[in-house]
XYZ file of C-alpha atoms in Angstrom:
770
model
C 66.581 -33.545 121.733
C 63.395 -31.650 123.557
C 63.176 -30.872 127.297
C 59.540 -30.069 128.325
C 58.544 -26.778 131.035
C 58.388 -29.194 134.186
C 61.677 -27.774 136.003
C 64.677 -25.300 134.906
C 67.312 -27.271 133.265
C 70.958 -26.072 133.408
C 73.318 -26.793 130.253
C 76.882 -26.419 130.481
C 77.970 -26.730 127.123
C 81.690 -26.734 124.948
C 80.844 -26.057 121.931
C 84.117 -27.463 121.437
C 83.548 -30.421 122.749
C 81.151 -33.176 120.683
C 79.540 -34.345 123.494
C 76.181 -32.689 125.369
C 75.337 -34.194 128.605
C 71.295 -33.131 130.087
C 69.317 -33.653 132.661
C 65.050 -33.173 132.565
C 63.396 -33.372 135.603
C 59.206 -33.034 135.688
C 58.181 -31.269 138.856
C 58.400 -27.450 138.373
C 57.548 -24.855 135.851
C 60.298 -22.583 136.215
C 62.436 -21.359 132.575
C 64.639 -23.226 130.552
C 68.097 -21.800 130.839
C 71.159 -22.928 128.575
C 74.958 -21.967 128.738
C 76.227 -22.088 125.558
C 80.257 -21.762 126.363
C 82.657 -22.882 128.957
C 82.048 -20.650 131.564
C 85.483 -18.486 132.435
C 86.613 -18.081 135.943
C 86.283 -14.103 137.024
C 89.215 -12.237 137.088
C 89.300 -9.501 139.117
C 90.539 -6.726 136.813
C 90.335 -7.930 133.801
C 88.023 -7.161 131.587
C 86.839 -9.891 129.180
C 86.128 -9.586 125.271
C 83.221 -9.508 124.243
C 83.477 -12.420 121.705
C 85.265 -14.734 123.907
C 82.680 -13.902 126.504
C 80.531 -16.963 127.435
C 76.558 -17.174 125.926
C 73.687 -18.015 128.494
C 69.842 -18.515 126.973
C 66.939 -19.024 128.319
C 63.382 -20.044 127.457
C 60.678 -21.317 128.041
C 60.646 -24.206 126.015
C 64.376 -25.104 124.280
C 64.382 -28.369 121.964
C 67.450 -29.260 119.173
C 71.240 -29.686 119.827
C 73.334 -27.398 120.563
C 75.754 -29.101 118.109
C 73.638 -28.583 114.872
C 70.284 -26.278 115.603
C 69.010 -25.068 119.482
C 65.187 -23.989 118.900
C 64.220 -21.220 122.483
C 60.454 -20.996 122.464
C 58.568 -18.149 124.454
C 60.524 -15.813 126.318
C 63.542 -16.654 124.433
C 66.647 -14.695 125.597
C 70.482 -14.951 124.887
C 73.046 -12.968 126.246
C 76.516 -12.345 126.041
C 78.949 -9.756 126.379
C 77.161 -7.154 127.848
C 74.661 -7.297 125.187
C 71.037 -9.112 125.173
C 68.878 -10.779 122.473
C 65.178 -11.537 123.385
C 62.182 -12.797 121.095
C 59.122 -14.733 121.233
C 61.123 -17.624 119.337
C 64.935 -17.771 118.610
C 66.230 -20.402 116.525
C 70.547 -21.066 117.095
C 72.700 -22.589 114.512
C 75.983 -23.616 115.121
C 77.065 -24.091 112.164
C 76.791 -20.268 110.620
C 76.545 -19.003 114.374
C 73.202 -17.764 113.014
C 70.431 -16.630 115.351
C 66.924 -16.122 113.848
C 64.396 -14.362 115.724
C 61.130 -14.107 115.347
C 58.476 -11.795 117.383
C 59.058 -8.698 119.035
C 62.291 -9.612 118.541
C 65.110 -7.173 120.220
C 69.023 -6.755 120.890
C 70.150 -3.968 123.289
C 73.617 -3.404 124.697
C 75.088 -0.674 126.130
C 72.545 1.578 126.008
C 71.595 0.601 122.470
C 68.641 -1.234 121.292
C 66.836 -1.714 118.518
C 63.041 -3.925 117.908
C 61.549 -5.555 114.980
C 59.145 -7.879 114.289
C 62.149 -10.450 113.507
C 66.075 -10.360 112.797
C 69.026 -12.360 111.825
C 72.331 -11.763 113.987
C 75.068 -13.532 114.075
C 76.705 -13.989 117.535
C 80.420 -14.002 117.219
C 81.411 -11.474 114.538
C 77.840 -9.541 115.702
C 76.708 -9.373 112.208
C 72.567 -9.265 110.914
C 70.148 -7.419 109.826
C 66.591 -6.176 110.945
C 63.436 -5.314 108.949
C 60.812 -2.276 109.962
C 62.958 -1.548 113.550
C 63.073 1.163 116.012
C 65.851 2.007 117.866
C 67.059 3.472 120.648
C 70.787 5.047 122.050
C 69.669 5.847 125.489
C 73.060 7.884 126.736
C 71.983 10.871 123.912
C 68.621 10.388 124.405
C 67.818 9.348 120.652
C 65.417 6.928 118.843
C 63.941 6.789 116.309
C 62.930 4.007 113.374
C 63.800 2.265 109.993
C 62.941 0.461 107.553
C 66.188 -1.473 107.581
C 68.883 -2.076 110.269
C 72.280 -3.866 109.314
C 74.720 -4.503 111.754
C 78.040 -4.201 109.737
C 80.227 -5.602 113.113
C 79.748 -4.922 116.395
C 80.983 -1.022 116.236
C 79.287 -0.578 112.917
C 75.688 -0.482 112.101
C 73.983 0.892 109.252
C 70.096 2.221 108.829
C 67.881 2.844 105.378
C 65.134 5.360 105.754
C 65.972 6.695 109.207
C 64.556 9.265 111.293
C 66.148 10.528 114.765
C 64.297 12.112 117.330
C 65.575 12.579 121.151
C 61.117 13.121 121.804
C 59.269 10.817 123.732
C 57.591 7.504 122.125
C 54.358 8.993 119.713
C 56.112 12.406 120.169
C 57.160 13.553 116.708
C 57.441 16.973 117.343
C 60.810 17.166 115.615
C 62.504 14.450 114.027
C 66.047 14.104 111.420
C 64.689 11.880 108.263
C 67.986 11.063 106.078
C 68.571 8.038 103.856
C 70.861 6.604 105.462
C 72.861 6.539 108.494
C 75.911 4.768 109.662
C 77.090 4.938 113.457
C 80.501 3.975 113.991
C 80.987 2.715 117.311
C 84.618 3.018 116.959
C 84.945 6.761 115.574
C 82.314 7.323 118.146
C 80.813 9.263 114.946
C 77.357 9.060 113.515
C 77.075 10.060 109.433
C 74.235 10.367 106.696
C 72.898 11.392 103.493
C 70.109 13.794 102.464
C 69.146 14.922 105.562
C 65.739 17.299 106.701
C 64.906 18.768 109.656
C 60.776 18.573 110.362
C 59.929 20.553 113.153
C 55.778 20.536 114.508
C 55.425 18.789 111.153
C 57.003 21.191 108.110
C 60.687 20.641 106.857
C 62.664 23.608 108.442
C 66.068 22.528 107.469
C 67.779 20.607 104.641
C 71.664 18.368 104.258
C 73.035 16.296 101.490
C 74.900 15.299 104.242
C 74.805 15.095 107.978
C 77.266 14.513 110.389
C 77.238 14.623 114.657
C 79.863 13.090 117.349
C 77.996 10.227 119.556
C 80.917 11.285 122.415
C 81.593 14.410 123.330
C 85.476 14.128 122.127
C 85.724 17.157 118.981
C 85.449 16.050 115.369
C 85.772 17.926 112.509
C 82.478 19.036 110.326
C 79.712 21.999 109.938
C 79.008 23.387 113.978
C 74.939 24.471 114.630
C 74.704 28.162 111.836
C 73.615 30.912 113.559
C 71.217 32.872 112.457
C 69.485 36.912 113.632
C 69.042 40.199 112.762
C 70.328 43.939 113.794
C 69.487 47.645 112.881
C 73.189 47.985 111.421
C 74.235 44.334 110.021
C 70.744 43.284 108.934
C 70.145 40.291 108.188
C 73.451 38.430 109.816
C 73.701 34.596 109.088
C 76.869 32.573 110.037
C 77.841 29.140 109.648
C 80.872 27.493 110.719
C 83.154 25.298 109.898
C 85.369 23.552 112.856
C 88.830 21.501 111.450
C 89.777 19.136 114.091
C 92.974 18.850 113.434
C 94.779 17.366 116.217
C 94.255 16.691 119.718
C 96.252 19.655 120.496
C 95.634 21.672 117.941
C 92.026 23.319 115.821
C 90.563 25.758 113.614
C 87.799 27.467 112.956
C 86.455 29.033 109.733
C 83.187 31.205 109.606
C 82.037 32.487 106.963
C 79.216 35.775 108.321
C 76.706 37.121 105.692
C 75.380 40.550 107.127
C 72.972 41.509 103.963
C 73.618 45.229 105.176
C 77.679 45.136 104.914
C 78.741 41.915 102.764
C 80.750 38.785 104.271
C 82.740 38.420 106.907
C 85.488 35.484 106.913
C 85.981 34.634 110.449
C 88.735 33.101 111.506
C 90.040 31.533 115.151
C 92.966 28.887 115.563
C 93.831 27.252 118.971
C 96.932 25.272 119.899
C 97.794 23.513 123.231
C 101.161 22.068 124.146
C 102.634 21.311 127.572
C 103.923 24.126 128.419
C 102.346 26.470 126.067
C 97.950 27.752 125.386
C 97.597 29.983 122.283
C 94.464 31.395 120.780
C 94.553 33.832 117.873
C 91.479 35.176 116.058
C 91.086 37.176 112.739
C 87.910 38.358 111.471
C 88.174 39.915 107.622
C 85.805 41.866 105.836
C 87.304 42.038 102.068
C 84.532 45.520 101.392
C 82.020 46.818 104.230
C 79.259 47.899 101.320
C 78.461 50.711 104.200
C 81.587 52.233 103.955
C 83.767 50.525 100.978
C 86.873 49.517 102.975
C 87.958 46.628 104.009
C 87.518 46.354 107.746
C 89.204 44.031 110.108
C 89.984 42.429 114.153
C 92.451 41.212 115.264
C 92.850 38.886 118.892
C 95.745 37.010 119.936
C 96.682 35.228 123.170
C 98.784 32.785 124.974
C 99.888 31.539 127.401
C 103.541 29.792 128.215
C 105.238 28.390 131.889
C 108.165 26.217 132.147
C 109.154 25.454 135.644
C 109.485 28.898 137.058
C 109.555 30.921 134.024
C 106.281 31.808 132.348
C 105.107 34.184 129.071
C 102.181 35.779 128.272
C 100.761 37.741 125.232
C 97.348 39.201 125.058
C 97.042 41.479 121.624
C 94.227 43.016 120.085
C 93.968 45.364 117.410
C 91.016 46.639 115.027
C 91.157 48.176 111.287
C 89.219 51.428 112.740
C 87.970 53.091 115.998
C 83.838 51.255 114.721
C 84.672 47.852 113.795
C 83.552 46.815 117.849
C 80.180 48.986 117.658
C 79.892 48.118 114.086
C 80.224 44.560 114.565
C 79.100 43.890 118.200
C 76.331 41.772 119.369
C 75.556 43.311 122.806
C 76.066 46.728 125.300
C 79.052 45.600 126.475
C 81.613 44.480 123.622
C 80.271 47.501 121.450
C 81.233 49.951 124.945
C 84.713 49.136 124.585
C 87.140 51.774 124.127
C 90.693 50.472 124.933
C 92.068 47.371 123.356
C 95.052 46.424 125.468
C 98.388 45.012 123.688
C 100.448 42.988 126.709
C 102.991 41.426 126.649
C 104.729 39.757 130.181
C 107.794 37.378 130.933
C 107.590 36.278 134.873
C 109.405 34.356 136.860
C 108.715 32.866 140.705
C 110.073 31.937 143.428
C 108.499 30.479 146.935
C 108.474 34.139 148.318
C 108.873 36.160 145.651
C 108.575 36.948 142.276
C 109.740 38.994 139.152
C 108.119 40.559 135.968
C 109.478 42.233 132.456
C 105.914 43.978 130.940
C 105.365 45.995 127.931
C 101.655 46.919 127.712
C 100.377 49.405 124.552
C 96.622 49.432 123.490
C 94.330 50.688 121.084
C 92.359 53.458 121.475
C 89.549 53.743 119.745
C 87.515 57.258 118.858
C 84.230 56.912 117.441
C 82.734 59.942 115.574
C 79.773 60.785 118.751
C 82.245 60.827 121.446
C 83.676 63.783 121.560
C 86.805 61.827 123.821
C 88.259 59.162 125.458
C 91.274 59.120 127.949
C 94.509 56.613 126.345
C 95.796 55.454 128.723
C 99.807 55.645 129.303
C 101.600 52.784 127.806
C 104.574 50.733 130.308
C 107.785 50.259 127.499
C 108.956 48.447 129.528
C 107.774 47.818 132.956
C 109.989 45.539 135.649
C 108.832 44.604 138.752
C 109.836 42.310 141.598
C 107.766 41.500 144.464
C 108.092 39.552 147.743
C 106.068 38.493 149.959
C 106.556 36.360 153.632
C 102.993 35.697 155.787
C 104.861 34.860 158.269
C 108.531 36.072 158.878
C 108.466 35.269 163.243
C 105.182 35.999 162.644
C 105.498 38.976 160.703
C 103.656 39.967 157.478
C 106.424 41.711 155.079
C 105.585 42.750 151.361
C 108.131 44.071 148.781
C 107.898 46.177 145.772
C 110.036 47.504 143.587
C 108.906 48.517 139.985
C 110.854 50.752 137.903
C 108.761 51.489 134.617
C 108.599 53.587 131.806
C 105.808 55.396 130.014
C 105.166 56.862 127.432
C 102.281 58.730 125.710
C 101.479 60.725 122.255
C 100.073 63.798 123.939
C 101.251 64.258 127.503
C 104.547 64.130 129.492
C 106.456 61.106 129.574
C 109.333 59.405 131.849
C 110.610 56.750 134.315
C 109.939 56.535 137.905
C 111.457 54.115 139.939
C 108.951 53.134 143.410
C 110.493 51.454 146.354
C 107.472 49.800 148.378
C 107.849 48.176 152.126
C 105.475 47.013 154.032
C 105.962 45.033 156.844
C 102.566 44.336 159.156
C 102.259 42.069 162.950
C 98.559 40.703 163.251
C 97.111 39.344 166.541
C 94.552 37.406 166.640
C 91.860 35.822 168.953
C 88.652 34.480 169.836
C 86.436 37.445 168.868
C 89.474 39.858 168.025
C 92.202 40.822 165.914
C 94.811 43.884 165.897
C 96.804 44.369 162.766
C 99.294 46.909 163.257
C 101.140 47.959 160.317
C 103.884 50.459 158.413
C 104.958 50.848 155.358
C 107.503 53.217 153.576
C 107.064 54.318 149.843
C 109.674 56.340 147.732
C 108.540 56.973 143.913
C 112.024 58.944 141.895
C 110.909 60.352 138.502
C 112.731 61.169 135.122
C 110.508 63.028 133.309
C 110.416 64.140 129.694
C 108.637 65.937 126.888
C 107.954 68.923 129.848
C 106.969 71.523 127.185
C 103.359 72.801 127.290
C 102.970 70.431 130.476
C 103.362 72.979 133.242
C 105.483 70.982 134.925
C 109.704 72.335 135.225
C 111.339 69.674 137.175
C 112.736 67.084 135.234
C 113.498 64.907 138.594
C 111.260 64.917 140.886
C 111.231 62.384 144.431
C 108.861 62.057 146.927
C 109.355 59.337 150.143
C 106.380 59.180 152.670
C 106.171 56.432 155.528
C 102.887 55.533 156.365
C 101.751 54.092 159.414
C 98.305 52.007 160.762
C 95.979 50.290 163.054
C 93.577 47.853 161.614
C 91.356 46.454 164.839
C 88.106 44.945 165.601
C 85.719 42.625 168.044
C 83.379 40.268 167.438
C 80.712 39.943 169.880
C 77.326 37.277 169.319
C 74.235 35.915 171.153
C 71.865 33.882 170.559
C 68.201 34.670 169.222
C 65.888 34.274 166.164
C 65.323 35.688 162.617
C 61.494 35.986 161.827
C 60.764 32.564 163.722
C 64.277 30.432 162.912
C 66.562 29.816 165.627
C 69.840 32.291 164.927
C 73.133 33.960 166.639
C 73.341 37.766 166.049
C 77.033 39.188 165.576
C 78.139 42.617 166.813
C 81.249 43.606 164.987
C 82.612 46.985 165.890
C 86.160 47.609 163.017
C 88.236 51.108 163.967
C 91.140 51.452 161.819
C 93.614 54.352 161.531
C 96.119 55.725 158.926
C 98.446 58.120 159.388
C 100.881 59.758 156.714
C 102.950 63.183 156.730
C 102.172 66.036 153.898
C 104.412 65.216 151.365
C 104.528 68.163 148.649
C 103.732 66.347 145.135
C 102.922 69.140 142.870
C 106.323 69.021 140.644
C 104.477 65.038 139.632
C 102.515 63.679 136.882
C 99.639 61.504 136.747
C 100.797 58.314 135.013
C 98.886 56.109 136.290
C 96.428 56.827 139.632
C 93.338 57.904 140.171
C 91.194 58.637 143.085
C 90.128 55.877 144.862
C 86.382 54.883 145.246
C 84.852 55.172 149.057
C 83.426 51.654 150.258
C 83.715 49.665 152.607
C 86.504 48.509 151.501
C 88.330 51.859 150.916
C 87.528 53.071 154.161
C 89.902 50.338 155.662
C 93.208 51.703 153.221
C 95.486 53.867 154.238
C 95.868 55.951 150.465
C 92.592 57.898 148.823
C 94.605 57.360 145.736
C 95.250 54.063 144.233
C 98.450 53.833 142.205
C 101.743 55.595 143.623
C 102.083 59.296 141.735
C 99.979 60.563 144.677
C 100.542 59.139 149.049
C 97.364 61.245 150.576
C 98.477 63.045 153.437
C 96.348 61.180 156.307
C 95.406 61.408 160.343
C 92.311 59.646 160.184
C 90.292 56.706 162.005
C 87.459 54.484 159.873
C 84.727 53.542 161.960
C 82.520 50.385 160.880
C 79.699 48.553 162.880
C 77.740 45.687 161.294
C 75.455 43.085 162.783
C 74.608 39.756 161.530
C 72.053 36.811 161.775
C 73.259 33.369 160.900
C 70.938 30.518 160.934
C 72.025 28.013 163.349
C 70.712 25.020 161.777
C 72.635 25.881 157.945
C 75.233 28.806 158.677
C 73.525 30.657 156.104
C 73.527 34.571 156.615
C 69.683 36.004 157.155
C 70.093 39.441 157.785
C 73.295 42.393 157.660
C 73.642 45.647 158.351
C 77.119 48.386 158.166
C 77.498 51.463 158.979
C 80.376 53.421 158.770
C 82.569 56.554 157.993
C 85.973 58.158 158.049
C 87.044 60.707 161.022
C 89.748 63.402 159.868
C 91.525 65.033 161.960
C 94.090 66.786 159.683
C 92.539 68.978 156.519
C 93.766 66.462 153.041
C 96.435 68.968 150.668
C 97.902 66.918 148.735
C 95.890 67.566 144.971
C 94.924 65.018 142.235
C 95.602 67.445 138.902
C 98.064 70.416 139.335
C 98.197 71.699 136.173
C 95.650 73.317 133.917
C 96.891 71.104 131.309
C 95.697 68.376 133.702
C 92.494 69.350 134.392
C 91.563 69.453 130.589
C 92.924 66.056 129.438
C 91.032 64.824 132.710
C 87.575 67.255 132.115
C 88.093 68.755 134.842
C 88.347 72.420 135.383
C 86.800 72.605 138.488
C 89.749 71.151 140.841
C 87.286 68.396 142.677
C 91.174 66.586 142.503
C 91.142 65.290 145.742
C 91.663 67.983 148.580
C 89.488 68.033 151.207
C 88.616 70.366 154.130
C 85.863 68.408 155.697
C 86.028 66.814 158.850
C 84.434 63.736 158.396
C 83.584 61.230 155.132
C 80.449 60.367 153.841
C 78.301 58.644 155.445
C 78.117 54.869 153.751
C 75.766 52.178 154.848
C 74.203 48.624 153.429
C 71.972 46.022 154.164
C 71.243 43.339 152.804
C 68.267 40.654 154.017
C 66.923 37.235 153.426
C 62.974 38.396 154.292
C 61.634 34.223 153.161
C 63.558 31.420 151.095
C 62.390 32.782 147.994
C 62.434 36.793 148.452
C 65.802 38.839 149.012
C 66.603 42.658 149.489
C 70.000 44.799 149.849
C 70.095 48.309 150.000
C 73.667 50.325 149.451
C 74.150 54.046 150.153
C 76.458 56.591 150.534
C 75.071 60.327 152.418
C 77.728 63.623 152.515
C 76.701 65.521 155.286
C 78.289 68.342 153.848
C 75.159 68.801 151.174
C 72.917 67.166 153.306
C 72.324 64.808 150.866
C 72.220 61.130 149.214
C 75.381 60.943 146.565
C 75.141 57.637 145.841
C 72.606 54.798 146.650
C 71.324 51.577 144.911
C 68.937 49.049 146.176
C 66.872 46.281 144.709
C 64.066 43.444 146.164
C 64.504 40.204 144.053
C 61.567 37.073 144.565
C 62.419 33.594 143.403
C 59.560 31.363 144.314
C 61.126 28.522 142.112
C 63.481 27.156 139.671
C 62.889 29.536 136.464
C 61.015 32.358 138.387
C 62.316 35.453 139.186
C 61.184 39.076 139.661
C 63.415 42.168 140.243
C 63.047 45.275 140.892
C 66.213 47.756 141.100
C 67.313 51.454 141.895
C 70.941 53.153 141.059
C 71.682 56.576 141.932
C 75.050 57.945 141.528
C 75.254 62.215 141.525
C 78.363 61.576 143.396
C 81.009 62.663 139.493
C 81.578 66.074 138.738
C 80.699 65.232 135.156
C 77.200 65.214 134.093
C 77.458 62.774 131.639
C 78.880 60.615 134.544
C 75.863 60.423 136.780
C 73.211 58.020 137.068
C 69.683 58.006 137.934
C 68.190 54.199 136.821
C 65.144 52.521 137.590
C 66.104 48.231 136.230
C 63.143 45.708 136.582
C 63.989 42.027 135.373
C 61.891 39.125 135.370
C 62.050 35.502 134.098
C 58.768 34.009 134.637
C 56.214 31.018 133.586
C 53.170 31.804 132.104
C 51.580 28.746 131.175
C 53.524 25.307 132.591
C 55.581 25.650 128.946
C 55.199 29.389 128.132
C 57.892 32.145 129.965
C 58.342 35.487 130.152
C 61.931 37.213 129.737
C 62.438 40.948 130.230
C 64.148 43.469 131.221
C 63.611 47.494 130.859
C 66.918 49.641 132.011
C 65.679 53.176 131.707
C 67.713 56.822 132.730
C 65.749 59.038 134.886
C 68.424 61.691 134.142
C 68.539 61.347 130.070
C 65.185 60.120 130.115
C 65.267 57.059 127.511
C 66.249 53.697 128.191
C 69.486 52.705 128.534
C 68.881 48.920 127.764
C 65.882 47.146 126.708
C 64.851 43.475 125.930
C 62.142 41.498 126.106
C 61.569 37.780 124.727
C 59.917 34.187 125.367
C 60.824 30.548 125.824
C 58.603 27.559 124.849
C 59.874 24.490 126.820
C 58.923 21.299 125.656
C 60.088 17.914 126.822
C 62.700 17.433 123.588
C 62.533 21.020 122.453
C 62.842 24.527 123.762
C 62.367 27.472 121.583
C 63.444 31.230 122.651
C 63.555 33.986 120.859
C 64.307 37.984 122.177
C 64.660 41.650 120.726
C 66.911 43.713 122.296
C 67.822 47.752 122.149
C 70.132 49.267 123.910
C 72.087 52.913 123.540
C 76.079 52.214 122.419
C 78.811 54.346 124.564
C 78.810 56.098 120.035
C 75.436 56.930 121.984
C 73.735 54.940 119.059
C 70.879 53.272 118.925
C 71.162 49.501 117.997
C 68.733 46.713 117.790
C 69.264 42.831 117.784
C 66.868 40.139 117.270
C 67.718 36.245 118.550
C 65.758 33.359 117.779
C 66.736 29.979 118.917
C 65.881 26.483 118.545
C 67.389 23.881 120.906
C 66.616 20.750 120.150
C 67.412 18.466 123.254
C 70.479 15.993 123.322
C 71.765 17.353 119.539
C 72.507 21.093 119.408
C 70.671 24.613 119.033
C 69.613 26.251 115.527
C 69.752 30.084 115.203
C 71.290 33.009 117.375
C 71.321 32.101 121.224
C 70.027 34.782 123.580
C 71.681 32.864 126.852
C 74.919 35.078 127.584
C 72.267 38.560 126.586
C 69.709 36.972 128.870
C 72.252 35.671 131.840
C 74.234 39.326 131.657
C 70.572 40.954 131.925
C 68.305 39.091 133.947
C 69.259 38.474 137.593
C 68.907 34.636 138.944
C 68.346 33.663 134.912
C 67.746 29.547 134.243
C 67.951 27.407 132.204
C 66.341 23.451 132.014
C 69.310 20.696 131.796
C 67.989 19.337 128.887
C 71.197 16.669 128.189
C 70.496 13.484 130.187
C 74.328 12.442 132.608
C 75.842 8.733 132.879
C 75.993 7.722 136.403
C 77.239 4.789 136.720
C 78.386 1.953 133.704
C 74.923 0.178 134.904
C 72.484 2.668 133.735
C 71.727 0.713 131.078
C 71.858 -2.603 132.118
C 69.159 -5.325 131.450
């Protein structure tokens, strides 16, 4: 039976029925459409299985009998269950349920498509083959070609002599070539043999076996190896293997070869239960060739919660003082000198909570650092905190704290603290007033007094405190650099009073002198911690102004100036004995006592000078010394994404320790040198030490389907040694990366550093509909 391409003819055929009705008319040139299965009634909320779905065909001409053979000629198309088959000619054989497509054959569905000169395919079982084919998987932006493709089932597809890449058609910048490849839609994995990675026409990596997930689900297998180079470790290569043991726990084993030191075995295990999150890491080197010793580092973190109860563990320990500085890869990690070992149990109610803690630590002292203060250990600390933000208009807070402090070299003892606060906030449109009363009591039971300079083993202190915080907000219409804006004027006044209490017989366990800044101007106590309460009769005055864009609400400009006025001398001293001063390396007596009438003057300013330029400055001026003791200033230009220049200056001479003084210039940039080539640079120079603190430089080359990053870094460690690191990373879009990533260092060093998002996201189920 033949249907001429005269007019569209719709045939509804049930293949289980032996008869077919047809109609033909001549007067139109529309293509013919045929439905090869009974049409299922659409049921909202129920998905129809692909194997049960109806099939629809379209062609310029349809010939044959659906009960035997059906020939679709010219722009032939078959649709069924989300899959589409197209070709110049399609023959369907009812007895074998097989489709033979010739001439520009293409089958697609669920984001995957396969094209070739011809193909054979069984519709119901979804089995078939295709020779000399090209393929594409849109959800991962993957494509390639293969000598032979076999559709084993609806979920499995195999390839022979296959290539894969995420580059555009006719772009062979990189590709992976495999002897064979199998994609399993059910397991969401792809695996193959005889893999080789080709980059710019050169094979750079090979593996007898290759596997990667085609979904975001975790899979066991090798993770991307990392390569790097360091002046202390030499060539540094790590090859992690990930074990996906269960949905709620896994394990990663990472052999790490360092040419100057040997092999380190990295281990990381993670566990997630309904009430527990835990992670354990162990790095072990059997024998470090540099020191001829076994070396290791252990880290454990766990959090438990069930109802109102909770628990937390954070335990860290290393084999020796130099472990972190020898094996870390950046200045931040290499500067760590105190490793916490914390254990905590908690109980939480609506208005109060309780905690029991044990806080120990391992303090590291390297050969080039002559002194590190070991913090006191809490064995244990019992704390109860209560808070009600609206108790008949009052804000009430209570702290009860009992702690036993231990130290191997210093005075120890127990401390019990009562901290009771009550405030009554009042506010309206453009104003607020907050009166507040506070009582802090501390009682001690001291041990190991010999040689400490303290003689009273049961000192105590009770201190009442009163404060009054108030502020106003005025507003007017104005403009900022041609933009309509609001300007505010915000004066704030904070008064604090506390009587003098002799605290010369109380040691320092966990207290320090608070740094002067805009936040601490509005605190009653110049000390942080319960071992000291300052004498106070003082008022803080701060005046701020802001310009706010009317259209967007964006803050365009802010400036503040503030100072504290003293009406009484500060007689409470921080360090009481010579042993205290020796321990804190302070023999000058610069310990919190004060006879000045006013504090240093604080000022800050920040402005958005244009859409791409921002500037800021913060300064602290000492009227007693007639000079600036602190200053931070900088300007940032970011005219477009992935383009920024920043120049910063930091100055701090407030410390009595010359080693802690800062006078640094910092320049950072990410800048396009061509359309694809970006320069990366950061230079942090100490004017005091007359040498760089940290330098990092490199480049990024951005191609459509790959990115190459290189960075070289040199910095001064906490032990005053120079450390050099080299990073080289090839990022293959949509697949992964090879080498050691410099991204964390670039983000830390270059403000506003940005990367290109290379992986397309799925936004709806219809993204790949044809």
